[in-house]
Structure formats: structure tokens, C-alpha cells
PDB file of C-alpha atoms and ligand atoms in Angstrom:
ATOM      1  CA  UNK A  48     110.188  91.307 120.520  1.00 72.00           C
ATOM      2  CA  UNK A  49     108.230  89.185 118.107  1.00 85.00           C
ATOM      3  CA  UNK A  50     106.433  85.985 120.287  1.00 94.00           C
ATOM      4  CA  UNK A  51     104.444  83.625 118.173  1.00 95.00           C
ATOM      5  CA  UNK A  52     100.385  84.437 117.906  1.00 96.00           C
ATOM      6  CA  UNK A  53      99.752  81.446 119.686  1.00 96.00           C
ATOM      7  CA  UNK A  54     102.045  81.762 122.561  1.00 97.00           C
ATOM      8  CA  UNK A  55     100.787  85.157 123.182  1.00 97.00           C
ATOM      9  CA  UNK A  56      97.400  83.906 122.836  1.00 98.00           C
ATOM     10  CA  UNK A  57      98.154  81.279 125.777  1.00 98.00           C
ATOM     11  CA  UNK A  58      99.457  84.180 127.462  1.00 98.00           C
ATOM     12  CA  UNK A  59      96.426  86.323 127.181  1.00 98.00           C
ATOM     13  CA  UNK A  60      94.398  83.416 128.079  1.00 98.00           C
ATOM     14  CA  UNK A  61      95.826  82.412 131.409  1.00 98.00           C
ATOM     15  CA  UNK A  62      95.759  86.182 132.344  1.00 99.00           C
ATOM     16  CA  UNK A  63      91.858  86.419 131.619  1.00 98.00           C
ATOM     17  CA  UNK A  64      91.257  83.344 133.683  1.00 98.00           C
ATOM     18  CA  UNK A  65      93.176  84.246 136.526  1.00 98.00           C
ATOM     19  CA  UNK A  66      91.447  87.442 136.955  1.00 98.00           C
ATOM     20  CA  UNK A  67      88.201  85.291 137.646  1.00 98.00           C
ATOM     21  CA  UNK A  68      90.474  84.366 141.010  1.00 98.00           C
ATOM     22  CA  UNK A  69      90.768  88.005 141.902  1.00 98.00           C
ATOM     23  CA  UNK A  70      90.075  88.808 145.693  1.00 99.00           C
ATOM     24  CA  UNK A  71      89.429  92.623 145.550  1.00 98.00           C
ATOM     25  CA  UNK A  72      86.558  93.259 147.183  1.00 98.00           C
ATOM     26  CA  UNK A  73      87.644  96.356 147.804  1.00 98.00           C
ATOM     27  CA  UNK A  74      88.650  98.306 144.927  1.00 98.00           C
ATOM     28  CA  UNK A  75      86.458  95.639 142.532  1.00 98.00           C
ATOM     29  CA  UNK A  76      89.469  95.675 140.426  1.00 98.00           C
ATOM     30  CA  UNK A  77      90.178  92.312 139.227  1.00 98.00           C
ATOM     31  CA  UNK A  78      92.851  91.886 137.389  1.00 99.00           C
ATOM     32  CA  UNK A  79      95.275  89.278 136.344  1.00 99.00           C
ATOM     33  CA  UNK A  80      98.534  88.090 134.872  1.00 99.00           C
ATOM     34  CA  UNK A  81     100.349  86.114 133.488  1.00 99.00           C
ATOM     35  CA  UNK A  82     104.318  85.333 132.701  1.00 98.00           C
ATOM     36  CA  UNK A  83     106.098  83.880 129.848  1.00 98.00           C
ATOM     37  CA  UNK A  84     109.638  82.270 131.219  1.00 98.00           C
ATOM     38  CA  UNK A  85     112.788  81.255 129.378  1.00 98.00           C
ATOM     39  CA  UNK A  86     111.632  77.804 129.133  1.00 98.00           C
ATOM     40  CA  UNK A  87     108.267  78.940 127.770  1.00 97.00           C
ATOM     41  CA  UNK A  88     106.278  77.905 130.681  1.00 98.00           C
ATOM     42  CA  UNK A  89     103.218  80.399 131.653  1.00 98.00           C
ATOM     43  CA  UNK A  90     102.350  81.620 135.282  1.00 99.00           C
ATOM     44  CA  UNK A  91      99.645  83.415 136.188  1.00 98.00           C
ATOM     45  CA  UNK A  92      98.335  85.141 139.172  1.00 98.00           C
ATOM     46  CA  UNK A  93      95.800  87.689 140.318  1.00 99.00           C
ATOM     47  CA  UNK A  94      95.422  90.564 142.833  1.00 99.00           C
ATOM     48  CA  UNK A  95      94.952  90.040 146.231  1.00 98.00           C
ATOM     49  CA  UNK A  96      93.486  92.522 148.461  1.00 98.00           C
ATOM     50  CA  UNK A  97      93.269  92.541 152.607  1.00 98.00           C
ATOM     51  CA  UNK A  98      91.125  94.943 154.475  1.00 98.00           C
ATOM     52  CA  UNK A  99      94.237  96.238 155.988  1.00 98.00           C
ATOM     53  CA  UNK A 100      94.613  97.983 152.332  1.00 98.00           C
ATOM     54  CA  UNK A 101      98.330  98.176 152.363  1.00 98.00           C
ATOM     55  CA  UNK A 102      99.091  94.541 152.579  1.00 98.00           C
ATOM     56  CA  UNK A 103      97.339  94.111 148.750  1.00 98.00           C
ATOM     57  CA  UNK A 104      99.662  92.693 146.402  1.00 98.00           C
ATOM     58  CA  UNK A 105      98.984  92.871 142.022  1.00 99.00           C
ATOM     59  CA  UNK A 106      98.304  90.281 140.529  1.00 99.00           C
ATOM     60  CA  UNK A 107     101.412  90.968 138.327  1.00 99.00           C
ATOM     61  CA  UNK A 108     103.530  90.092 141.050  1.00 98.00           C
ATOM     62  CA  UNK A 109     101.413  87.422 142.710  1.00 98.00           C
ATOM     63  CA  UNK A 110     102.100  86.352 139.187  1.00 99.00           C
ATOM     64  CA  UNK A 111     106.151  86.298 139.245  1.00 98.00           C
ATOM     65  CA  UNK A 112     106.801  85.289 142.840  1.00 98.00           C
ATOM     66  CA  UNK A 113     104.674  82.411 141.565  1.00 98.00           C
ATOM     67  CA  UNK A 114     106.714  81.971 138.691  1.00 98.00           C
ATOM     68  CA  UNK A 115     109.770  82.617 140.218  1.00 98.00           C
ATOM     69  CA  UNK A 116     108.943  80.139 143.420  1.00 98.00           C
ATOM     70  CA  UNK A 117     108.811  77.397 140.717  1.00 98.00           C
ATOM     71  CA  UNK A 118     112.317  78.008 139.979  1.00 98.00           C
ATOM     72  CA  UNK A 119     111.872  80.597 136.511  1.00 98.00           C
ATOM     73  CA  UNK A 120     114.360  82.865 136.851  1.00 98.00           C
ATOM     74  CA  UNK A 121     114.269  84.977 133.676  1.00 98.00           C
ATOM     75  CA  UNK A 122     110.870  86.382 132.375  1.00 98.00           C
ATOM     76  CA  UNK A 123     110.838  87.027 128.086  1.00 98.00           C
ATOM     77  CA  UNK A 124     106.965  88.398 128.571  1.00 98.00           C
ATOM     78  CA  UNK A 125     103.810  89.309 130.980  1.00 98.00           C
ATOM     79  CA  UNK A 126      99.881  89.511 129.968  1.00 98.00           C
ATOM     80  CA  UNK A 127      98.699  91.766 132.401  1.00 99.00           C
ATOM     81  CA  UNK A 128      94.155  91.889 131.718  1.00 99.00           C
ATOM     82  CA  UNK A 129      91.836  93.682 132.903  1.00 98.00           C
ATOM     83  CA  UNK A 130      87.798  94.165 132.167  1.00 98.00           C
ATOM     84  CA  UNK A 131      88.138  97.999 131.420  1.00 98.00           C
ATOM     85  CA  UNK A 132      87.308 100.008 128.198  1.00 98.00           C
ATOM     86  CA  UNK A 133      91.548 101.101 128.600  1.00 98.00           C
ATOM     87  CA  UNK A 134      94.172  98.838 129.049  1.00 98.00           C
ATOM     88  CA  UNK A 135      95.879  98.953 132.436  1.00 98.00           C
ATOM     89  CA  UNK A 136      99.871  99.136 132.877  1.00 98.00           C
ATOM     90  CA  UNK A 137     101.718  97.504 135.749  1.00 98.00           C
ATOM     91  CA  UNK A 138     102.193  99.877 138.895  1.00 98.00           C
ATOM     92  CA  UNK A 139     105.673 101.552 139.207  1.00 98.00           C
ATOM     93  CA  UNK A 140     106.160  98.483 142.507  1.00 98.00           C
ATOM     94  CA  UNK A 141     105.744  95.687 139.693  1.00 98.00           C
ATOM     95  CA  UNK A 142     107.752  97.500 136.570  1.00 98.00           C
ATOM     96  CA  UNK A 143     110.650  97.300 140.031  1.00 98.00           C
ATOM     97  CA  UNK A 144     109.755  93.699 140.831  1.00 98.00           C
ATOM     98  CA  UNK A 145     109.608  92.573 136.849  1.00 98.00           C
ATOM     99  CA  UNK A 146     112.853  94.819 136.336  1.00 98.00           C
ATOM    100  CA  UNK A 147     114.906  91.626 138.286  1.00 98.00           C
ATOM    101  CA  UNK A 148     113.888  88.930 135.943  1.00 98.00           C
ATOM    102  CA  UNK A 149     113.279  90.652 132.929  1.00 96.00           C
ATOM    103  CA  UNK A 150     114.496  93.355 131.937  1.00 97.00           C
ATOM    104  CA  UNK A 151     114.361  93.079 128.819  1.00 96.00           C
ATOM    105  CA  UNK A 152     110.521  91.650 128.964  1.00 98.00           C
ATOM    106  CA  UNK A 153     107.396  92.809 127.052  1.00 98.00           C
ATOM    107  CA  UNK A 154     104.510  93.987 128.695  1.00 98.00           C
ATOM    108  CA  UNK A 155     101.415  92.969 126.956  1.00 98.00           C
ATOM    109  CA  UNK A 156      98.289  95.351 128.448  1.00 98.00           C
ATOM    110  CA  UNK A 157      94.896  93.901 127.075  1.00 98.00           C
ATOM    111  CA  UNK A 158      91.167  94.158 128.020  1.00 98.00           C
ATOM    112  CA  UNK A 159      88.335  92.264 126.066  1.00 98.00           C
ATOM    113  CA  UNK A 160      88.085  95.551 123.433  1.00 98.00           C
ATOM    114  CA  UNK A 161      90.864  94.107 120.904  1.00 97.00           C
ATOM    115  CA  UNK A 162      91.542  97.821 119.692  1.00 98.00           C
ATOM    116  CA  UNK A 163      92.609  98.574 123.193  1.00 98.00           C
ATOM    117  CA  UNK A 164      95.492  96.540 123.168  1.00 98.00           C
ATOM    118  CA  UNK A 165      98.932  98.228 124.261  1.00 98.00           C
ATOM    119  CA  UNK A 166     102.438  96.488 124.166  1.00 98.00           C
ATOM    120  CA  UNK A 167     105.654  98.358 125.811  1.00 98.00           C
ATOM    121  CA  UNK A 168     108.999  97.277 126.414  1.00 98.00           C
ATOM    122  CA  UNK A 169     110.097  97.212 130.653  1.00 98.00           C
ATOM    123  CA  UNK A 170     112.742  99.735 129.284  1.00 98.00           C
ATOM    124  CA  UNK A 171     110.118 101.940 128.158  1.00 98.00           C
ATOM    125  CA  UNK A 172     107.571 100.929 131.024  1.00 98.00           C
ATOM    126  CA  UNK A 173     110.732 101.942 133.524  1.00 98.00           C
ATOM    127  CA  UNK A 174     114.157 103.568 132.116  1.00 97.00           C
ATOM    128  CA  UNK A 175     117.144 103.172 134.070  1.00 96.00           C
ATOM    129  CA  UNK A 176     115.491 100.118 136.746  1.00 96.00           C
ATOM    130  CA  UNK A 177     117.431  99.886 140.271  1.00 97.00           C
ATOM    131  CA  UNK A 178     119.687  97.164 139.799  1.00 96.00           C
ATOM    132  CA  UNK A 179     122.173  94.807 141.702  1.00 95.00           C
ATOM    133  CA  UNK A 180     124.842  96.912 139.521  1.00 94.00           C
ATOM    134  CA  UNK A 181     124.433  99.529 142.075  1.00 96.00           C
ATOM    135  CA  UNK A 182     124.887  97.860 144.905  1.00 97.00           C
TER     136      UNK A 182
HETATM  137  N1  LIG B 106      96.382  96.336 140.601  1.00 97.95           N
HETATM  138  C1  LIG B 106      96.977  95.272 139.978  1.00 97.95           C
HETATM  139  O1  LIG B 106      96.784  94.120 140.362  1.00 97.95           O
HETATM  140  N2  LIG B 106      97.770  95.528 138.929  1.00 97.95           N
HETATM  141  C2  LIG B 106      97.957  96.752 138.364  1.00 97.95           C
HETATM  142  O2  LIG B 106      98.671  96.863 137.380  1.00 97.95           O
HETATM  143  C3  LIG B 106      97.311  97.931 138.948  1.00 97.95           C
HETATM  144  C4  LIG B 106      96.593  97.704 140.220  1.00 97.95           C
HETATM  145  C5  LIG B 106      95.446  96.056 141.687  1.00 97.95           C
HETATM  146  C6  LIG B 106      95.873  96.495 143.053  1.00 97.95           C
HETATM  147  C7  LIG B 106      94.527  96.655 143.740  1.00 97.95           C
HETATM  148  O3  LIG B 106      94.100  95.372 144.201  1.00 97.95           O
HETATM  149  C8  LIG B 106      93.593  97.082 142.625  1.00 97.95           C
HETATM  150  O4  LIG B 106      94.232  96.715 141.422  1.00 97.95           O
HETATM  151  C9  LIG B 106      93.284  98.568 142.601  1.00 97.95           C
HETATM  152  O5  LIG B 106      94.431  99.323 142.682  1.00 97.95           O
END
């Protein structure tokens, strides 16, 4: 999917910034993300962390329930940052959680090293998502 430069750059942007919210102290690994809808309104969010470890939450989720909680329903792209030599890819819980509002979404991995860059499709992220077809 081709998005404009300066959409994805909005994108990229809110996804750096919210990382600076980041409560992992932890892991101290911030990262954050941020959501392109339908509508082409941008929501971001950031990992969360507890010291009951399980109960952490990525920030790619934090940032969908938060777009999804403002009524988006259908995601066309997610910014995921981190401030790592490698870009990071969404854990196998978020490729689930971004599998329900879009599934056809691009996944935009960056870090502050341009080179290191990666884009995927969710289909290629996760093949064959559970899906309300199955139940
Ligand atoms: N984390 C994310 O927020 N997104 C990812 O894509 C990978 C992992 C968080 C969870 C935890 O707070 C920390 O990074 C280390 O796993």
C-alpha cells in the first residue's frame, strides 16, 4: 500500500513521541505506536508495564484500544518505533489484536537509523489471522 510521505511522516512522528510516555521500567523498552484509521485520524500509544510483569500491555495495542475507544473501527496503517540499532515487529498478541481492524494494514517498523526501516503487510506479519469467520 502506497500512503503519502507526509502522512507516514505524521505517523512516524506521533509514534516517536509517544514512546517518550513509555512506563517500562522494567524491561527499559520504550516503545511506541501509532495508528492510521479510515478517516485518516492518527492514535498513538505506548507500552505500559506493571511489576506484576504479566499485566504489561504494547504500546501497539495501548495504541488501537485507544483508537478503537474513539470509535475507529478499521485501521489502513501502524508506526510501531523504537530506539534500537534493528527495527522491532509487533508481538504475535498485537499482529492477533491488529488482525480485527486491519487486516489488510501495513506495519511500518522504524528506529532513528533511517536504513533500518522495515515495512510488512499484517498478511505477511500473520498468515491465516483467527477470525470471526470461524466462529
Ligand atoms: N513491547 C511492545 O510494546 N511492543 C512490541 O512490539 C514488543 C514488545 C513491549 C512489551 C514490554 O513492555 C517491553 O516491550 C519488552 O518486551
Amino acid at each position: 500500500m502506497n500512503l503519502p510521505v507526509a502522512l507516514v511522516e505524521a505517523l512516524r512522528q506521533q509514534a516517536r513521541d509517544a514512546a517518550r510516555n513509555a512506563y517500562a521500567p522494567y524491561s527499559r523498552f520504550a516503545v511506541g505506536a501509532a495508528v492510521l484509521t479510515d478517516k485518516g485520524e492518527i492514535y498513538s500509544g505506548a507500552n505500559i508495564e506493571n511489576a506484576s510483569f504479566g499485566l504489561s500491555i504494547c504500546a501497539e495495542r495501548n495504541a488501537i484500544f485507544h483508537a478503537v475507544a474513539r470509535g475507529a473501527r478499521k485501521i489502513v496503517a501502524v508506526a510501531v518505533y523504537t530506539k534500537t540499532p534493528q527495527a522491532t515487529t509487533p508481538c504475535g498478541a498485537c499482529r492477533q489484536v491488529l488482525a480485527e481492524f486491519g487486516r489488510d494494514a501495513l506495519v511500518i517498523c522504524f528506529t532513528d537509523i533511517e536504513a533500518a526501516e522495515q515495512r510488512h503487510s499484517l498478511a505477511e506479519l500473520l498468515p491465516r489471522p483467527f477470525g470471526p469467520e470461524s466462529l
